[in-house]
Coordinates of C-alpha atoms and ligand atoms in Angstrom, one line a residue:
X1 CA -63.4 -32.2 -82.4
X2 CA -59.8 -33.2 -82.0
X3 CA -57.5 -33.2 -85.0
X4 CA -56.8 -36.6 -86.6
X5 CA -53.1 -37.3 -87.2
X6 CA -51.7 -40.3 -89.0
X7 CA -48.5 -41.8 -87.7
X8 CA -46.9 -43.9 -90.4
X9 CA -44.6 -46.4 -88.6
X10 CA -46.6 -46.0 -85.3
X11 CA -45.8 -49.5 -84.2
X12 CA -42.1 -48.9 -84.2
X13 CA -39.8 -47.6 -81.5
X14 CA -40.1 -43.9 -82.0
X15 CA -43.5 -44.2 -83.6
X16 CA -45.1 -45.8 -80.5
X17 CA -43.8 -43.0 -78.3
X18 CA -45.1 -40.5 -80.8
X19 CA -48.5 -42.0 -80.7
X20 CA -48.5 -42.0 -76.9
X21 CA -47.5 -38.3 -76.8
X22 CA -50.2 -37.3 -79.4
X23 CA -52.9 -39.2 -77.4
X24 CA -51.7 -37.6 -74.2
X25 CA -52.0 -34.2 -75.8
X26 CA -55.5 -34.8 -77.0
X27 CA -55.1 -35.7 -80.7
X28 CA -57.0 -38.4 -82.5
X29 CA -54.5 -40.9 -83.9
X30 CA -54.5 -43.2 -86.9
X31 CA -51.6 -45.7 -87.1
X32 CA -50.4 -47.1 -90.4
X33 CA -47.7 -49.8 -90.2
X34 CA -46.9 -53.0 -92.0
X35 CA -45.2 -54.5 -88.8
X36 CA -42.0 -55.2 -90.9
X37 CA -39.9 -54.0 -88.0
X38 CA -42.6 -52.8 -85.6
X39 CA -44.6 -54.8 -83.1
X40 CA -48.3 -55.4 -82.7
X41 CA -47.9 -55.1 -78.9
X42 CA -46.5 -51.6 -79.4
X43 CA -49.7 -50.5 -81.1
X44 CA -51.6 -48.2 -78.8
X45 CA -55.2 -49.5 -78.3
X46 CA -56.5 -45.9 -78.1
X47 CA -55.4 -45.3 -81.7
X48 CA -57.1 -46.8 -84.9
X49 CA -54.6 -49.2 -86.5
X50 CA -54.5 -50.0 -90.2
X51 CA -52.0 -52.8 -91.0
X52 CA -50.5 -52.3 -94.4
X53 CA -47.7 -50.9 -96.5
X54 CA -47.2 -47.2 -97.3
X55 CA -46.0 -48.2 -100.8
X56 CA -49.5 -49.7 -101.5
X57 CA -51.6 -46.7 -102.8
X58 CA -54.8 -48.8 -102.8
X59 CA -54.4 -49.5 -99.2
X60 CA -53.6 -45.8 -98.5
X61 CA -56.8 -44.8 -100.4
X62 CA -58.9 -47.1 -98.2
X63 CA -57.4 -45.5 -95.1
X64 CA -57.9 -41.9 -96.3
X65 CA -61.4 -42.6 -97.5
X66 CA -62.4 -43.6 -93.9
X67 CA -60.3 -41.2 -91.8
X68 CA -60.3 -37.4 -91.7
X69 CA -56.5 -37.2 -91.6
X70 CA -55.2 -33.6 -91.3
X71 CA -51.5 -34.2 -91.0
X72 CA -49.0 -37.1 -91.4
X73 CA -46.1 -37.9 -89.2
X74 CA -43.8 -40.0 -91.3
X75 CA -41.7 -42.5 -89.3
X76 CA -42.0 -45.6 -91.5
X77 CA -38.6 -46.4 -92.9
X78 CA -35.8 -49.0 -92.8
X79 CA -32.9 -47.5 -90.8
X80 CA -30.0 -50.0 -90.4
X81 CA -26.9 -48.4 -92.0
X82 CA -24.8 -51.5 -92.7
X83 CA -27.9 -53.3 -94.1
X84 CA -28.4 -50.3 -96.5
X85 CA -24.8 -50.6 -97.7
X86 CA -25.3 -54.3 -98.5
X87 CA -28.7 -53.9 -100.0
X88 CA -29.3 -50.3 -101.2
X89 CA -32.3 -51.2 -103.4
X90 CA -34.2 -52.5 -100.3
X91 CA -33.7 -49.0 -98.8
X92 CA -34.5 -47.0 -101.9
X93 CA -37.6 -49.2 -102.5
X94 CA -39.0 -48.9 -99.0
X95 CA -38.0 -45.4 -98.0
X96 CA -38.2 -43.5 -101.2
X97 CA -41.2 -45.2 -102.8
X98 CA -43.0 -45.1 -99.5
X99 CA -42.5 -41.4 -99.4
X100 CA -43.7 -40.9 -103.0
X101 CA -46.9 -42.8 -102.3
X102 CA -47.6 -40.9 -99.1
X103 CA -47.0 -37.6 -100.9
X104 CA -49.4 -38.7 -103.7
X105 CA -52.1 -39.6 -101.2
X106 CA -51.6 -36.2 -99.5
X107 CA -52.0 -34.5 -102.8
X108 CA -55.1 -36.4 -103.7
X109 CA -56.8 -35.9 -100.3
X110 CA -55.5 -32.3 -99.9
X111 CA -53.6 -33.0 -96.7
X112 CA -51.2 -30.1 -96.2
X113 CA -48.9 -30.9 -93.3
X114 CA -46.1 -33.5 -93.1
X115 CA -43.6 -34.0 -90.3
X116 CA -40.7 -36.3 -91.3
X117 CA -38.2 -38.4 -89.3
X118 CA -34.9 -37.5 -90.9
X119 CA -31.5 -38.2 -89.5
X120 CA -28.0 -37.1 -88.7
X121 CA -27.0 -39.7 -91.3
X122 CA -27.9 -37.1 -94.0
X123 CA -24.7 -35.2 -92.9
X124 CA -22.2 -38.0 -93.5
X125 CA -18.8 -37.1 -92.1
X126 CA -19.3 -33.4 -91.4
X127 CA -16.3 -31.1 -91.0
X128 CA -18.1 -29.0 -88.5
X129 CA -19.1 -29.7 -84.9
X130 CA -21.7 -29.2 -83.6
X131 CA -23.8 -29.7 -86.7
X132 CA -26.2 -26.9 -87.6
X133 CA -28.9 -26.8 -90.2
X134 CA -26.4 -25.0 -92.5
X135 CA -23.9 -27.8 -92.3
X136 CA -23.7 -29.4 -95.8
X137 CA -25.6 -32.7 -96.2
X138 CA -23.3 -35.2 -97.8
X139 CA -24.5 -38.7 -96.8
X140 CA -22.0 -41.6 -97.0
X141 CA -24.4 -44.6 -97.0
X142 CA -27.6 -45.5 -98.9
X143 CA -29.8 -45.0 -95.8
X144 CA -28.6 -41.4 -95.4
X145 CA -29.0 -40.9 -99.2
X146 CA -32.6 -42.2 -99.1
X147 CA -33.5 -39.8 -96.3
X148 CA -31.9 -36.8 -98.1
X149 CA -33.8 -37.7 -101.2
X150 CA -37.0 -37.8 -99.1
X151 CA -36.2 -34.3 -97.7
X152 CA -35.6 -33.1 -101.3
X153 CA -38.9 -34.4 -102.5
X154 CA -40.6 -32.6 -99.7
X155 CA -39.1 -29.3 -100.9
X156 CA -40.5 -29.8 -104.5
X157 CA -44.0 -30.9 -103.5
X158 CA -44.2 -27.8 -101.4
X159 CA -43.3 -25.7 -104.4
X160 CA -45.7 -27.5 -106.7
X161 CA -48.7 -28.4 -104.5
X162 CA -48.2 -26.4 -101.3
X163 CA -47.7 -29.4 -99.0
X164 CA -45.9 -27.9 -96.0
X165 CA -43.3 -30.0 -94.2
X166 CA -40.8 -30.1 -91.4
X167 CA -37.8 -32.5 -91.5
X168 CA -36.6 -33.3 -88.0
X169 CA -33.1 -34.7 -88.2
X170 CA -32.7 -36.8 -85.1
X171 CA -29.3 -37.7 -83.7
X172 CA -29.2 -40.8 -81.5
X173 CA -32.7 -41.6 -80.3
X174 CA -32.6 -43.2 -76.8
X175 CA -34.6 -44.2 -73.8
X176 CA -38.2 -45.3 -73.3
X177 CA -41.4 -44.1 -71.7
X178 CA -40.6 -43.5 -68.1
X179 CA -43.0 -46.2 -66.8
X180 CA -41.2 -48.8 -69.1
X181 CA -44.5 -49.8 -70.9
X182 CA -43.1 -49.1 -74.3
X183 CA -39.4 -49.0 -75.5
X184 CA -36.8 -50.0 -78.0
X185 CA -37.0 -53.5 -79.5
X186 CA -35.2 -53.7 -82.8
X187 CA -34.3 -57.1 -84.3
X188 CA -31.5 -57.2 -84.9
X189 CA -30.6 -54.6 -82.3
X190 CA -27.6 -52.5 -83.5
X191 CA -27.9 -49.5 -81.2
X192 CA -25.4 -49.0 -78.4
X193 CA -27.6 -48.4 -75.3
X194 CA -29.9 -51.5 -75.7
X195 CA -26.9 -53.6 -76.5
X196 CA -25.2 -52.3 -73.3
X197 CA -28.3 -53.1 -71.3
X198 CA -28.5 -56.6 -72.8
X199 CA -24.9 -57.1 -71.5
X200 CA -25.9 -55.7 -68.1
X201 CA -28.8 -58.3 -68.0
X202 CA -26.3 -61.1 -68.7
X203 CA -27.9 -61.9 -72.1
X204 CA -24.5 -61.5 -73.7
X205 CA -21.1 -61.9 -72.1
X206 CA -19.2 -58.9 -73.5
X207 CA -20.0 -55.6 -75.2
X208 CA -17.9 -54.9 -78.3
X209 CA -16.6 -51.4 -78.5
X210 CA -16.2 -50.7 -82.2
X211 CA -12.8 -49.0 -82.4
X212 CA -10.8 -46.9 -79.9
X213 CA -8.6 -45.1 -82.4
X214 CA -11.0 -42.4 -83.5
X215 CA -10.1 -38.7 -83.3
X216 CA -11.9 -38.2 -80.0
X217 CA -10.6 -37.6 -76.4
X218 CA -10.8 -41.4 -75.4
X219 CA -10.6 -42.8 -79.0
X220 CA -14.2 -44.1 -79.0
X221 CA -17.0 -42.5 -81.1
X222 CA -18.8 -39.5 -79.7
X223 CA -22.6 -39.3 -80.2
X224 CA -25.4 -37.1 -79.1
X225 CA -28.2 -39.0 -77.3
X226 CA -31.7 -37.5 -77.2
X227 CA -34.7 -39.0 -75.4
X228 CA -37.5 -40.5 -77.5
X229 CA -40.3 -38.6 -75.7
X230 CA -38.4 -35.3 -76.2
X231 CA -38.2 -36.2 -79.9
X232 CA -42.0 -36.9 -80.0
X233 CA -42.7 -33.6 -78.4
X234 CA -40.7 -31.8 -81.1
X235 CA -43.1 -33.3 -83.7
X236 CA -46.1 -31.8 -82.0
X237 CA -44.4 -28.4 -81.9
X238 CA -43.4 -28.7 -85.6
X239 CA -47.0 -29.4 -86.5
X240 CA -48.2 -26.3 -84.7
X241 CA -45.4 -24.3 -86.4
X242 CA -46.7 -25.3 -89.8
X243 CA -50.4 -24.8 -88.8
X244 CA -49.5 -21.3 -87.8
X245 CA -48.6 -20.6 -91.4
X246 CA -44.8 -20.8 -91.2
X247 CA -42.7 -22.1 -94.1
X248 CA -41.4 -25.6 -94.6
X249 CA -38.0 -26.2 -93.0
X250 CA -35.7 -28.6 -91.2
X251 CA -34.4 -28.8 -87.6
X252 CA -31.6 -30.8 -86.0
X253 CA -32.7 -32.5 -82.8
X254 CA -30.1 -33.6 -80.2
X255 CA -28.9 -32.6 -76.8
X256 CA -25.9 -30.4 -77.8
X257 CA -23.8 -32.8 -75.8
X258 CA -21.5 -35.6 -77.0
X259 CA -20.7 -38.8 -75.1
X260 CA -18.1 -41.3 -76.1
X261 CA -18.9 -45.0 -76.2
X262 CA -16.8 -45.4 -73.1
X263 CA -18.7 -42.6 -71.3
X264 CA -22.0 -44.3 -72.2
X265 CA -20.8 -47.6 -70.7
X266 CA -19.7 -45.8 -67.5
X267 CA -23.0 -44.1 -67.2
X268 CA -24.8 -47.4 -67.7
X269 CA -22.7 -49.0 -65.1
X270 CA -23.8 -46.4 -62.6
X271 CA -27.5 -46.7 -63.5
X272 CA -27.6 -50.5 -63.5
X273 CA -25.0 -51.2 -60.8
X274 CA -23.7 -54.0 -63.1
X275 CA -20.2 -54.7 -64.2
X276 CA -20.9 -54.6 -68.0
X277 CA -17.8 -56.3 -69.4
X278 CA -16.5 -54.6 -72.6
X279 CA -13.7 -55.2 -75.0
X280 CA -12.2 -53.3 -77.9
X281 CA -13.2 -54.7 -81.3
X282 CA -12.5 -53.6 -84.9
X283 CA -14.2 -50.5 -86.2
X284 CA -17.6 -50.9 -87.6
X285 CA -17.8 -49.6 -91.2
X286 CA -18.9 -46.0 -91.8
X287 CA -18.9 -44.6 -88.2
X288 CA -18.0 -40.9 -88.2
X289 CA -15.8 -39.8 -85.3
X290 CA -18.1 -37.3 -83.7
X291 CA -21.8 -36.4 -84.3
X292 CA -23.2 -33.6 -82.1
X293 CA -26.3 -31.6 -83.0
X294 CA -26.7 -27.9 -82.6
X295 CA -30.4 -27.8 -81.7
X296 CA -30.6 -24.1 -80.8
X297 CA -32.8 -23.4 -83.9
X298 CA -35.4 -25.9 -82.8
X299 CA -35.3 -24.4 -79.3
X300 CA -35.7 -20.8 -80.5
X301 CA -38.2 -21.3 -83.4
X302 CA -40.3 -24.2 -82.1
X303 CA -39.8 -23.5 -78.4
X304 CA -38.6 -27.1 -78.0
X305 CA -37.5 -27.7 -74.4
X306 CA -36.1 -31.2 -73.9
X307 CA -37.0 -32.7 -70.5
X308 CA -34.2 -35.1 -70.4
X309 CA -30.8 -33.4 -70.2
X310 CA -28.9 -36.0 -68.2
X311 CA -27.5 -39.1 -69.9
X312 CA -28.0 -41.3 -66.8
X313 CA -31.7 -40.2 -66.6
X314 CA -32.1 -41.3 -70.3
X315 CA -30.4 -44.6 -69.7
X316 CA -32.5 -45.2 -66.6
X317 CA -35.7 -45.1 -68.7
X318 CA -34.2 -47.7 -71.1
X319 CA -33.2 -49.8 -68.1
X320 CA -36.7 -49.7 -66.7
X321 CA -38.1 -50.9 -70.0
X322 CA -35.4 -53.6 -70.2
X323 CA -36.1 -54.9 -66.7
X324 CA -39.8 -55.1 -67.4
X325 CA -39.3 -56.6 -70.9
X326 CA -36.1 -58.6 -70.8
X327 CA -36.9 -60.1 -74.3
X328 CA -38.6 -57.0 -75.6
X329 CA -42.2 -57.2 -76.6
X330 CA -42.0 -61.0 -76.6
X331 CA -41.6 -60.9 -72.8
Ligands
LIG401 P1 -38.5 -48.8 -86.2 O1 -38.0 -49.8 -87.2 O2 -38.7 -49.2 -84.8 O3 -39.9 -48.2 -86.8 C1 -40.2 -48.1 -88.1 C2 -41.7 -48.5 -88.2 O4 -42.1 -48.4 -89.6 C3 -41.9 -50.0 -87.9 O5 -43.0 -50.2 -87.1 C4 -42.1 -50.7 -89.3 O6 -42.9 -51.8 -89.2 C5 -42.8 -49.5 -90.1 N1 -42.6 -49.6 -91.5 C6 -41.4 -49.6 -92.2 N2 -41.6 -49.6 -93.5 C7 -43.0 -49.5 -93.7 C8 -43.8 -49.5 -94.8 N3 -43.3 -49.5 -96.1 N4 -45.1 -49.4 -94.6 C9 -45.7 -49.4 -93.4 N5 -44.9 -49.4 -92.3 C10 -43.6 -49.5 -92.4 O7 -37.5 -47.6 -86.3 P2 -37.3 -46.3 -85.3 O8 -36.0 -46.5 -84.6 O9 -38.5 -46.1 -84.5 O10 -37.2 -45.1 -86.4 C11 -38.3 -44.4 -86.8 C12 -37.9 -43.4 -87.8 O11 -36.9 -42.5 -87.3 C13 -37.3 -44.0 -89.1 O12 -37.7 -43.3 -90.2 C14 -35.8 -43.8 -88.9 O13 -35.1 -43.6 -90.1 C15 -35.8 -42.5 -88.1 N6 -34.6 -42.2 -87.2 C16 -34.3 -43.1 -86.2 C17 -33.2 -42.9 -85.4 C18 -32.9 -43.8 -84.2 O14 -31.9 -43.5 -83.5 N7 -33.7 -44.8 -83.9 C19 -32.4 -41.8 -85.7 C20 -32.7 -41.0 -86.7 C21 -33.8 -41.2 -87.5
LIG402 N1 -21.3 -49.1 -80.8 C1 -20.4 -50.0 -80.2 N2 -20.8 -51.2 -79.9 C2 -22.1 -51.7 -80.2 C3 -23.0 -50.8 -80.8 C4 -22.6 -49.5 -81.1 O1 -19.3 -49.6 -79.9 O2 -22.4 -52.9 -79.9 C5 -20.9 -47.8 -81.1 C6 -21.0 -47.4 -82.6 O3 -19.8 -47.7 -83.3 C7 -21.2 -45.9 -82.5 C8 -22.0 -45.7 -81.2 O4 -21.8 -46.9 -80.5 O5 -20.0 -45.2 -82.4 C9 -23.5 -45.5 -81.4 O6 -23.9 -46.5 -82.3 P1 -25.5 -46.7 -82.6 O7 -25.6 -47.8 -83.6 O8 -26.2 -46.7 -81.3 O9 -25.9 -45.3 -83.3 P2 -25.3 -44.6 -84.6 O10 -24.6 -43.4 -84.1 O11 -24.5 -45.5 -85.4 O12 -26.6 -44.2 -85.3

């Protein structure tokens, strides 16, 4: 009998790749998603799908009464930084209350393992680069605060109830399944690579580069892009790590390499063979100069070996998705 894993947020960008990877590895998968930012078309038909909200404990009870869930992968959250600054309560409500209810149901049904999508945003404007697990977490926006609160809750429910957890702090998730069947489709889309590819497709005239006066070699922000299927694989390794009896912990997941906005545009021009017009625009609020992960701990402890180490290869998968789905899942 294969183990049953619940993916909360399994109709979302990273969640749909997570579900694919679990099914490919032989797990039995239950998806819980309210489709607030996810897509029905992204729901894998080989998984059992329950449409509902993780803040709704009655709904969760119905799911857990029917399904022999052994672990939860928690990916259901709101994650747009500027939106969180304008409407922090929306973020505390969805992200923090959703986590409380999932932990309650885990306690009630004696589910012992939780793998959580955390974020580089919990570090704020770090003084240190690359960022290790020891770097102080000082988030500078409500989204990052909500994720740090969720990590802190996980610590205390382990102490009290023995719920074991791993927080995986992703840096910039990017790319799509290599065959282009699932991919990134946020609305609104705020992430750099899909916006660049929209420009490459001629769906917008010019890409706006948000600031070129940062403390970086070319003045544009430097980020660490990590492929979405490599992220998914890290969750499976984290689950195995907990099931082997290891203690709760957190890992930073990135590529240990930084690319500026200008460098990403150049790489996308090579991949797409399109001009991709770009212009300098004012800074976007709250962008730290440089965010690069030190992922050596995930590599040594989990045995994580990212398959995508080349930025053009990552962008190519996003381009394949974009060409097959010019309007995202609506296509
Ligand atoms: P997404 O918006 O595509 O996916 C989130 C999914 O969760 C959606 O399908 C949405 O419908 C669902 N959801 C949200 N609230 C819910 C609720 N209360 N009940 C049930 N379902 C709910 O986002 P994503 O880019 O795939 O991100 C997934 C996770 O990874 C998020 O927790 C995000 O904070 C985290 N993360 C993402 C990135 C990134 O670069 N995309 C980086 C770091 C961390
Ligand atoms: N960015 C940009 N133009 C865009 C979208 C993003 O210049 O249209 C920049 C943004 O300022 C940041 C980087 O690209 O420096 C990555 O942004 P993204 O939103 O993809 O990820 P973040 O690092 O903010 O999570």
